[in-house]
Amino acid sequence: MKRSAVIYLLLIFVAAGTWLTVSCGGGSGGSWIRGTWYGPGENGLEEPGAYEITFDGDGNITRLAVDGIVSGLQGTTSATYPDFLDLALSDNSTGGILVDGSLTHMAYFDENGIFAVLQKGATALPTYIGDDVIGAWSGFSYRYSSDPDSWGEKAPYNSLNATAAAPNYNFLMYGGPQVVNGVLLTFDSAWGRYTGATDLTHVSSGVTAFMTPDGRCLGFLSGYRGPGATWPDEFIFFLFGN
């Protein structure tokens, strides 16, 4: 699956090891999740689409559609951390959801290859502007693992700064054992999708990012090169906001 060789990034507000409440997002399960969440994303073949997920007040997924086509999948969620929910779908696949402090933005991923960045109550995608990525973003990250002992392990990276060099956007990511350099080389205004590369040596070099419809959150994902690692196992998910 192509995702095993690609980095995706998710954006949310949290300092390393510390829970923060921010305008972009994190929350535990509850009635706050009830409603329809909408935004851009892609499948395991890197085909972009508009994703729409409806939850009931118990955190159950009652509808999942892509470009208006209902998948028929349903699911359940359970709060592992205040800003990370475990996900189980009706086809026995699993995944996770990162949620921002405002409880209105999320990054969704599952074993079927879907990665999407969603906004509660949104109904359409804007025409995105590439320069919207420029600026300082704060967030948090999780390393996802199929190992129950490290499931949803929090990762240290918690901030990102992107600068202008259109059509390329250089960025620095902070909070880990090193400062990570990267560049976003392409931009798709229809989906708010950026692609590029990073010098994070223990992961594959590709980078993909999606922006929520309101432009408040940016989703990143990075994958380990560990032996036998397959999507989404051993990937680090980020959710940053500004």
PDB file of C-alpha atoms in Angstrom:
ATOM      1  CA  MET A   1       0.000   0.000   0.000  1.00  0.00           C
ATOM      2  CA  LYS A   2       1.438   3.365  -0.949  1.00  0.00           C
ATOM      3  CA  ARG A   3       0.917   4.817   2.521  1.00  0.00           C
ATOM      4  CA  SER A   4       3.801   2.725   3.862  1.00  0.00           C
ATOM      5  CA  ALA A   5       6.145   4.988   1.869  1.00  0.00           C
ATOM      6  CA  VAL A   6       4.463   8.323   2.430  1.00  0.00           C
ATOM      7  CA  ILE A   7       4.370  10.821   5.315  1.00  0.00           C
ATOM      8  CA  TYR A   8       1.139  12.447   6.329  1.00  0.00           C
ATOM      9  CA  LEU A   9       0.873  15.124   8.955  1.00  0.00           C
ATOM     10  CA  LEU A  10      -1.996  16.088  11.260  1.00  0.00           C
ATOM     11  CA  LEU A  11      -2.207  19.334  13.141  1.00  0.00           C
ATOM     12  CA  ILE A  12      -3.550  19.977  16.737  1.00  0.00           C
ATOM     13  CA  PHE A  13      -2.665  22.116  19.833  1.00  0.00           C
ATOM     14  CA  VAL A  14      -0.724  20.450  22.680  1.00  0.00           C
ATOM     15  CA  ALA A  15       2.757  20.889  24.154  1.00  0.00           C
ATOM     16  CA  ALA A  16       4.834  17.739  24.575  1.00  0.00           C
ATOM     17  CA  GLY A  17       3.611  15.814  27.578  1.00  0.00           C
ATOM     18  CA  THR A  18       1.070  18.514  28.459  1.00  0.00           C
ATOM     19  CA  TRP A  19      -2.652  18.726  27.632  1.00  0.00           C
ATOM     20  CA  LEU A  20      -3.699  22.096  26.222  1.00  0.00           C
ATOM     21  CA  THR A  21      -7.049  23.527  25.186  1.00  0.00           C
ATOM     22  CA  VAL A  22      -6.752  25.346  21.881  1.00  0.00           C
ATOM     23  CA  SER A  23      -8.863  26.842  19.142  1.00  0.00           C
ATOM     24  CA  CYS A  24      -7.954  24.059  16.762  1.00  0.00           C
ATOM     25  CA  GLY A  25      -8.662  21.111  18.980  1.00  0.00           C
ATOM     26  CA  GLY A  26      -8.437  17.581  21.753  1.00  0.00           C
ATOM     27  CA  GLY A  27     -11.187  16.013  23.708  1.00  0.00           C
ATOM     28  CA  SER A  28     -12.498  12.912  25.387  1.00  0.00           C
ATOM     29  CA  GLY A  29     -15.539  11.024  24.190  1.00  0.00           C
ATOM     30  CA  GLY A  30     -19.029  12.353  24.814  1.00  0.00           C
ATOM     31  CA  SER A  31     -21.979  14.103  23.264  1.00  0.00           C
ATOM     32  CA  TRP A  32     -19.664  16.743  21.782  1.00  0.00           C
ATOM     33  CA  ILE A  33     -18.888  14.374  18.906  1.00  0.00           C
ATOM     34  CA  ARG A  34     -22.544  14.103  17.845  1.00  0.00           C
ATOM     35  CA  GLY A  35     -23.144  15.472  14.357  1.00  0.00           C
ATOM     36  CA  THR A  36     -21.556  15.407  10.909  1.00  0.00           C
ATOM     37  CA  TRP A  37     -17.874  16.106  10.303  1.00  0.00           C
ATOM     38  CA  TYR A  38     -16.645  16.997   6.811  1.00  0.00           C
ATOM     39  CA  GLY A  39     -13.350  17.687   5.076  1.00  0.00           C
ATOM     40  CA  PRO A  40     -10.666  16.594   2.612  1.00  0.00           C
ATOM     41  CA  GLY A  41      -8.763  13.352   2.695  1.00  0.00           C
ATOM     42  CA  GLU A  42      -7.511  10.441   0.627  1.00  0.00           C
ATOM     43  CA  ASN A  43      -7.509   6.659   0.429  1.00  0.00           C
ATOM     44  CA  GLY A  44      -4.628   4.198   0.388  1.00  0.00           C
ATOM     45  CA  LEU A  45      -4.047   4.883  -3.325  1.00  0.00           C
ATOM     46  CA  GLU A  46      -3.583   8.598  -2.532  1.00  0.00           C
ATOM     47  CA  GLU A  47      -6.801   9.482  -4.358  1.00  0.00           C
ATOM     48  CA  PRO A  48      -8.261  12.665  -2.800  1.00  0.00           C
ATOM     49  CA  GLY A  49     -11.918  13.042  -1.900  1.00  0.00           C
ATOM     50  CA  ALA A  50     -14.431  14.803   0.340  1.00  0.00           C
ATOM     51  CA  TYR A  51     -15.099  12.749   3.477  1.00  0.00           C
ATOM     52  CA  GLU A  52     -18.234  12.958   5.593  1.00  0.00           C
ATOM     53  CA  ILE A  53     -18.629  11.090   8.894  1.00  0.00           C
ATOM     54  CA  THR A  54     -21.698  11.223  11.144  1.00  0.00           C
ATOM     55  CA  PHE A  55     -21.547  10.314  14.856  1.00  0.00           C
ATOM     56  CA  ASP A  56     -24.310   9.809  17.387  1.00  0.00           C
ATOM     57  CA  GLY A  57     -24.128  11.047  20.982  1.00  0.00           C
ATOM     58  CA  ASP A  58     -22.449   7.829  22.160  1.00  0.00           C
ATOM     59  CA  GLY A  59     -19.534   8.220  19.774  1.00  0.00           C
ATOM     60  CA  ASN A  60     -20.812   5.651  17.278  1.00  0.00           C
ATOM     61  CA  ILE A  61     -20.236   6.199  13.574  1.00  0.00           C
ATOM     62  CA  THR A  62     -23.592   5.886  11.856  1.00  0.00           C
ATOM     63  CA  ARG A  63     -22.539   7.013   8.367  1.00  0.00           C
ATOM     64  CA  LEU A  64     -19.286   7.284   6.410  1.00  0.00           C
ATOM     65  CA  ALA A  65     -19.406   8.710   2.887  1.00  0.00           C
ATOM     66  CA  VAL A  66     -16.809   9.696   0.295  1.00  0.00           C
ATOM     67  CA  ASP A  67     -17.806  12.244  -2.342  1.00  0.00           C
ATOM     68  CA  GLY A  68     -21.416  11.652  -1.299  1.00  0.00           C
ATOM     69  CA  ILE A  69     -21.238   7.878  -1.764  1.00  0.00           C
ATOM     70  CA  VAL A  70     -22.145   6.035   1.449  1.00  0.00           C
ATOM     71  CA  SER A  71     -19.701   3.244   2.328  1.00  0.00           C
ATOM     72  CA  GLY A  72     -22.112   1.274   4.505  1.00  0.00           C
ATOM     73  CA  LEU A  73     -19.530   1.109   7.302  1.00  0.00           C
ATOM     74  CA  GLN A  74     -20.436   1.924  10.874  1.00  0.00           C
ATOM     75  CA  GLY A  75     -18.227   1.983  13.941  1.00  0.00           C
ATOM     76  CA  THR A  76     -17.540   2.789  17.562  1.00  0.00           C
ATOM     77  CA  THR A  77     -15.039   5.036  19.331  1.00  0.00           C
ATOM     78  CA  SER A  78     -13.528   4.974  22.804  1.00  0.00           C
ATOM     79  CA  ALA A  79     -11.466   7.673  24.501  1.00  0.00           C
ATOM     80  CA  THR A  80      -7.892   6.506  25.103  1.00  0.00           C
ATOM     81  CA  TYR A  81      -6.570   9.983  25.904  1.00  0.00           C
ATOM     82  CA  PRO A  82      -8.301  13.391  26.153  1.00  0.00           C
ATOM     83  CA  ASP A  83      -7.423  14.126  22.518  1.00  0.00           C
ATOM     84  CA  PHE A  84      -7.166  10.633  20.993  1.00  0.00           C
ATOM     85  CA  LEU A  85      -9.984   8.170  20.318  1.00  0.00           C
ATOM     86  CA  ASP A  86      -9.575   4.524  19.378  1.00  0.00           C
ATOM     87  CA  LEU A  87     -11.717   3.507  16.412  1.00  0.00           C
ATOM     88  CA  ALA A  88     -13.314   0.144  15.505  1.00  0.00           C
ATOM     89  CA  LEU A  89     -15.309  -0.242  12.284  1.00  0.00           C
ATOM     90  CA  SER A  90     -17.966  -2.783  11.362  1.00  0.00           C
ATOM     91  CA  ASP A  91     -15.604  -4.505   8.880  1.00  0.00           C
ATOM     92  CA  ASN A  92     -13.265  -5.301  11.825  1.00  0.00           C
ATOM     93  CA  SER A  93     -10.732  -2.665  10.805  1.00  0.00           C
ATOM     94  CA  THR A  94      -9.355  -0.277  13.415  1.00  0.00           C
ATOM     95  CA  GLY A  95      -7.843   3.188  13.504  1.00  0.00           C
ATOM     96  CA  GLY A  96      -7.805   6.398  15.473  1.00  0.00           C
ATOM     97  CA  ILE A  97      -9.044   9.966  15.733  1.00  0.00           C
ATOM     98  CA  LEU A  98      -7.140  13.025  16.991  1.00  0.00           C
ATOM     99  CA  VAL A  99      -9.400  15.847  18.206  1.00  0.00           C
ATOM    100  CA  ASP A 100      -8.532  19.481  18.884  1.00  0.00           C
ATOM    101  CA  GLY A 101      -9.258  21.483  22.031  1.00  0.00           C
ATOM    102  CA  SER A 102     -12.238  23.273  20.504  1.00  0.00           C
ATOM    103  CA  LEU A 103     -13.802  19.856  19.751  1.00  0.00           C
ATOM    104  CA  THR A 104     -14.578  21.025  16.215  1.00  0.00           C
ATOM    105  CA  HIS A 105     -11.660  19.596  14.195  1.00  0.00           C
ATOM    106  CA  MET A 106     -10.335  16.059  13.896  1.00  0.00           C
ATOM    107  CA  ALA A 107      -7.820  13.932  12.032  1.00  0.00           C
ATOM    108  CA  TYR A 108      -9.243  10.522  11.121  1.00  0.00           C
ATOM    109  CA  PHE A 109      -7.387   7.403   9.942  1.00  0.00           C
ATOM    110  CA  ASP A 110      -8.256   3.719   9.605  1.00  0.00           C
ATOM    111  CA  GLU A 111      -6.747   0.452   8.403  1.00  0.00           C
ATOM    112  CA  ASN A 112      -8.659   0.713   5.122  1.00  0.00           C
ATOM    113  CA  GLY A 113      -6.164   3.404   4.068  1.00  0.00           C
ATOM    114  CA  ILE A 114      -8.286   6.490   4.766  1.00  0.00           C
ATOM    115  CA  PHE A 115      -6.695   9.622   6.155  1.00  0.00           C
ATOM    116  CA  ALA A 116      -8.911  12.715   6.437  1.00  0.00           C
ATOM    117  CA  VAL A 117      -8.946  16.053   8.247  1.00  0.00           C
ATOM    118  CA  LEU A 118     -12.489  17.023   9.212  1.00  0.00           C
ATOM    119  CA  GLN A 119     -14.409  19.987  10.612  1.00  0.00           C
ATOM    120  CA  LYS A 120     -17.647  19.654  12.548  1.00  0.00           C
ATOM    121  CA  GLY A 121     -20.641  21.117  10.712  1.00  0.00           C
ATOM    122  CA  ALA A 122     -18.765  21.946   7.491  1.00  0.00           C
ATOM    123  CA  THR A 123     -20.645  21.110   4.292  1.00  0.00           C
ATOM    124  CA  ALA A 124     -18.320  22.133   1.453  1.00  0.00           C
ATOM    125  CA  LEU A 125     -14.660  22.639   0.650  1.00  0.00           C
ATOM    126  CA  PRO A 126     -13.379  26.117  -0.176  1.00  0.00           C
ATOM    127  CA  THR A 127     -10.932  27.012  -2.914  1.00  0.00           C
ATOM    128  CA  TYR A 128      -7.815  26.789  -0.777  1.00  0.00           C
ATOM    129  CA  ILE A 129      -4.936  29.271  -0.989  1.00  0.00           C
ATOM    130  CA  GLY A 130      -1.423  27.844  -0.762  1.00  0.00           C
ATOM    131  CA  ASP A 131      -0.096  30.686   1.386  1.00  0.00           C
ATOM    132  CA  ASP A 132      -2.560  29.721   4.132  1.00  0.00           C
ATOM    133  CA  VAL A 133       0.098  27.333   5.420  1.00  0.00           C
ATOM    134  CA  ILE A 134       2.550  30.165   6.140  1.00  0.00           C
ATOM    135  CA  GLY A 135       2.990  30.946   9.833  1.00  0.00           C
ATOM    136  CA  ALA A 136       3.455  29.336  13.240  1.00  0.00           C
ATOM    137  CA  TRP A 137       1.373  26.252  14.085  1.00  0.00           C
ATOM    138  CA  SER A 138       1.086  24.554  17.482  1.00  0.00           C
ATOM    139  CA  GLY A 139      -0.108  21.036  18.077  1.00  0.00           C
ATOM    140  CA  PHE A 140       0.529  17.513  19.263  1.00  0.00           C
ATOM    141  CA  SER A 141       1.261  14.120  17.782  1.00  0.00           C
ATOM    142  CA  TYR A 142       0.699  10.419  18.416  1.00  0.00           C
ATOM    143  CA  ARG A 143       2.587   7.381  17.254  1.00  0.00           C
ATOM    144  CA  TYR A 144       0.034   4.721  16.357  1.00  0.00           C
ATOM    145  CA  SER A 145       0.891   1.086  17.020  1.00  0.00           C
ATOM    146  CA  SER A 146      -0.918  -2.238  16.793  1.00  0.00           C
ATOM    147  CA  ASP A 147       0.930  -3.216  19.974  1.00  0.00           C
ATOM    148  CA  PRO A 148      -1.537  -2.710  22.867  1.00  0.00           C
ATOM    149  CA  ASP A 149       1.345  -1.673  25.145  1.00  0.00           C
ATOM    150  CA  SER A 150       2.147   1.363  22.969  1.00  0.00           C
ATOM    151  CA  TRP A 151      -1.244   1.978  21.322  1.00  0.00           C
ATOM    152  CA  GLY A 152      -1.739   5.685  20.861  1.00  0.00           C
ATOM    153  CA  GLU A 153       1.630   6.585  22.342  1.00  0.00           C
ATOM    154  CA  LYS A 154       2.129  10.341  22.492  1.00  0.00           C
ATOM    155  CA  ALA A 155       5.003  11.649  20.375  1.00  0.00           C
ATOM    156  CA  PRO A 156       7.039  14.767  21.234  1.00  0.00           C
ATOM    157  CA  TYR A 157       6.557  16.977  18.180  1.00  0.00           C
ATOM    158  CA  ASN A 158       4.301  19.892  19.074  1.00  0.00           C
ATOM    159  CA  SER A 159       4.998  22.883  16.830  1.00  0.00           C
ATOM    160  CA  LEU A 160       5.672  23.748  13.215  1.00  0.00           C
ATOM    161  CA  ASN A 161       6.747  26.946  11.489  1.00  0.00           C
ATOM    162  CA  ALA A 162       6.213  27.342   7.736  1.00  0.00           C
ATOM    163  CA  THR A 163       7.750  30.152   5.697  1.00  0.00           C
ATOM    164  CA  ALA A 164       7.038  31.557   2.261  1.00  0.00           C
ATOM    165  CA  ALA A 165       8.931  30.529  -0.835  1.00  0.00           C
ATOM    166  CA  ALA A 166       6.013  29.933  -3.203  1.00  0.00           C
ATOM    167  CA  PRO A 167       5.475  27.617  -4.918  1.00  0.00           C
ATOM    168  CA  ASN A 168       7.588  25.877  -2.239  1.00  0.00           C
ATOM    169  CA  TYR A 169       7.028  26.274   1.512  1.00  0.00           C
ATOM    170  CA  ASN A 170       9.885  25.462   3.866  1.00  0.00           C
ATOM    171  CA  PHE A 171       9.029  24.373   7.397  1.00  0.00           C
ATOM    172  CA  LEU A 172      10.693  23.525  10.685  1.00  0.00           C
ATOM    173  CA  MET A 173       9.093  21.099  13.144  1.00  0.00           C
ATOM    174  CA  TYR A 174      10.011  21.280  16.828  1.00  0.00           C
ATOM    175  CA  GLY A 175       9.536  19.323  20.038  1.00  0.00           C
ATOM    176  CA  GLY A 176      11.331  16.103  19.266  1.00  0.00           C
ATOM    177  CA  PRO A 177      14.950  15.103  19.805  1.00  0.00           C
ATOM    178  CA  GLN A 178      15.890  17.269  16.846  1.00  0.00           C
ATOM    179  CA  VAL A 179      14.614  20.128  14.742  1.00  0.00           C
ATOM    180  CA  VAL A 180      13.139  18.641  11.589  1.00  0.00           C
ATOM    181  CA  ASN A 181      13.551  20.471   8.280  1.00  0.00           C
ATOM    182  CA  GLY A 182      11.043  20.003   5.499  1.00  0.00           C
ATOM    183  CA  VAL A 183       9.579  21.508   2.371  1.00  0.00           C
ATOM    184  CA  LEU A 184       6.097  21.409   0.835  1.00  0.00           C
ATOM    185  CA  LEU A 185       6.687  21.286  -2.915  1.00  0.00           C
ATOM    186  CA  THR A 186       3.199  20.970  -4.410  1.00  0.00           C
ATOM    187  CA  PHE A 187      -0.228  22.337  -3.528  1.00  0.00           C
ATOM    188  CA  ASP A 188      -3.732  21.400  -4.717  1.00  0.00           C
ATOM    189  CA  SER A 189      -6.236  24.224  -4.210  1.00  0.00           C
ATOM    190  CA  ALA A 190      -9.221  21.893  -4.677  1.00  0.00           C
ATOM    191  CA  TRP A 191      -8.361  19.726  -1.662  1.00  0.00           C
ATOM    192  CA  GLY A 192      -6.101  21.861   0.528  1.00  0.00           C
ATOM    193  CA  ARG A 193      -3.451  19.201  -0.015  1.00  0.00           C
ATOM    194  CA  TYR A 194       0.311  19.751   0.226  1.00  0.00           C
ATOM    195  CA  THR A 195       3.033  17.254  -0.637  1.00  0.00           C
ATOM    196  CA  GLY A 196       6.764  17.420  -0.078  1.00  0.00           C
ATOM    197  CA  ALA A 197       9.627  15.929   1.902  1.00  0.00           C
ATOM    198  CA  THR A 198      11.354  16.013   5.289  1.00  0.00           C
ATOM    199  CA  ASP A 199      14.793  15.176   6.656  1.00  0.00           C
ATOM    200  CA  LEU A 200      13.352  13.112   9.528  1.00  0.00           C
ATOM    201  CA  THR A 201      15.823  10.276   9.107  1.00  0.00           C
ATOM    202  CA  HIS A 202      13.894   7.420  10.732  1.00  0.00           C
ATOM    203  CA  VAL A 203      10.881   7.764   8.454  1.00  0.00           C
ATOM    204  CA  SER A 204      10.169   7.770   4.754  1.00  0.00           C
ATOM    205  CA  SER A 205      10.871  11.101   3.098  1.00  0.00           C
ATOM    206  CA  GLY A 206       7.481  11.804   1.509  1.00  0.00           C
ATOM    207  CA  VAL A 207       5.102  14.310   3.132  1.00  0.00           C
ATOM    208  CA  THR A 208       1.379  14.908   2.647  1.00  0.00           C
ATOM    209  CA  ALA A 209      -0.785  17.405   4.538  1.00  0.00           C
ATOM    210  CA  PHE A 210      -4.462  18.399   4.414  1.00  0.00           C
ATOM    211  CA  MET A 211      -6.135  21.556   5.761  1.00  0.00           C
ATOM    212  CA  THR A 212      -9.596  21.760   7.345  1.00  0.00           C
ATOM    213  CA  PRO A 213     -12.281  23.710   5.412  1.00  0.00           C
ATOM    214  CA  ASP A 214     -11.918  26.747   7.712  1.00  0.00           C
ATOM    215  CA  GLY A 215      -8.111  26.742   7.399  1.00  0.00           C
ATOM    216  CA  ARG A 216      -7.660  26.499  11.178  1.00  0.00           C
ATOM    217  CA  CYS A 217      -6.040  23.044  11.347  1.00  0.00           C
ATOM    218  CA  LEU A 218      -3.484  21.230   9.242  1.00  0.00           C
ATOM    219  CA  GLY A 219      -3.103  17.443   9.257  1.00  0.00           C
ATOM    220  CA  PHE A 220       0.307  15.757   8.973  1.00  0.00           C
ATOM    221  CA  LEU A 221       1.396  12.121   9.131  1.00  0.00           C
ATOM    222  CA  SER A 222       4.863  10.559   9.234  1.00  0.00           C
ATOM    223  CA  GLY A 223       5.741   6.869   8.929  1.00  0.00           C
ATOM    224  CA  TYR A 224       8.536   4.785  10.441  1.00  0.00           C
ATOM    225  CA  ARG A 225      10.778   2.608   8.287  1.00  0.00           C
ATOM    226  CA  GLY A 226      10.634  -0.155  10.886  1.00  0.00           C
ATOM    227  CA  PRO A 227      10.742  -3.746   9.590  1.00  0.00           C
ATOM    228  CA  GLY A 228       7.310  -4.980   8.610  1.00  0.00           C
ATOM    229  CA  ALA A 229       5.611  -1.694   9.441  1.00  0.00           C
ATOM    230  CA  THR A 230       2.452  -1.196   7.386  1.00  0.00           C
ATOM    231  CA  TRP A 231      -0.195   1.525   7.418  1.00  0.00           C
ATOM    232  CA  PRO A 232      -1.161   2.800   9.939  1.00  0.00           C
ATOM    233  CA  ASP A 233       1.133   0.898  12.289  1.00  0.00           C
ATOM    234  CA  GLU A 234       4.185   2.890  13.459  1.00  0.00           C
ATOM    235  CA  PHE A 235       3.036   6.112  11.788  1.00  0.00           C
ATOM    236  CA  ILE A 236       3.142   9.404  13.706  1.00  0.00           C
ATOM    237  CA  PHE A 237       0.038  11.560  13.296  1.00  0.00           C
ATOM    238  CA  PHE A 238       0.082  15.324  13.889  1.00  0.00           C
ATOM    239  CA  LEU A 239      -2.716  17.839  14.287  1.00  0.00           C
ATOM    240  CA  PHE A 240      -1.579  21.483  14.281  1.00  0.00           C
ATOM    241  CA  GLY A 241      -3.566  24.695  14.445  1.00  0.00           C
ATOM    242  CA  ASN A 242      -2.901  28.432  14.353  1.00  0.00           C
TER     243      ASN A 242
END
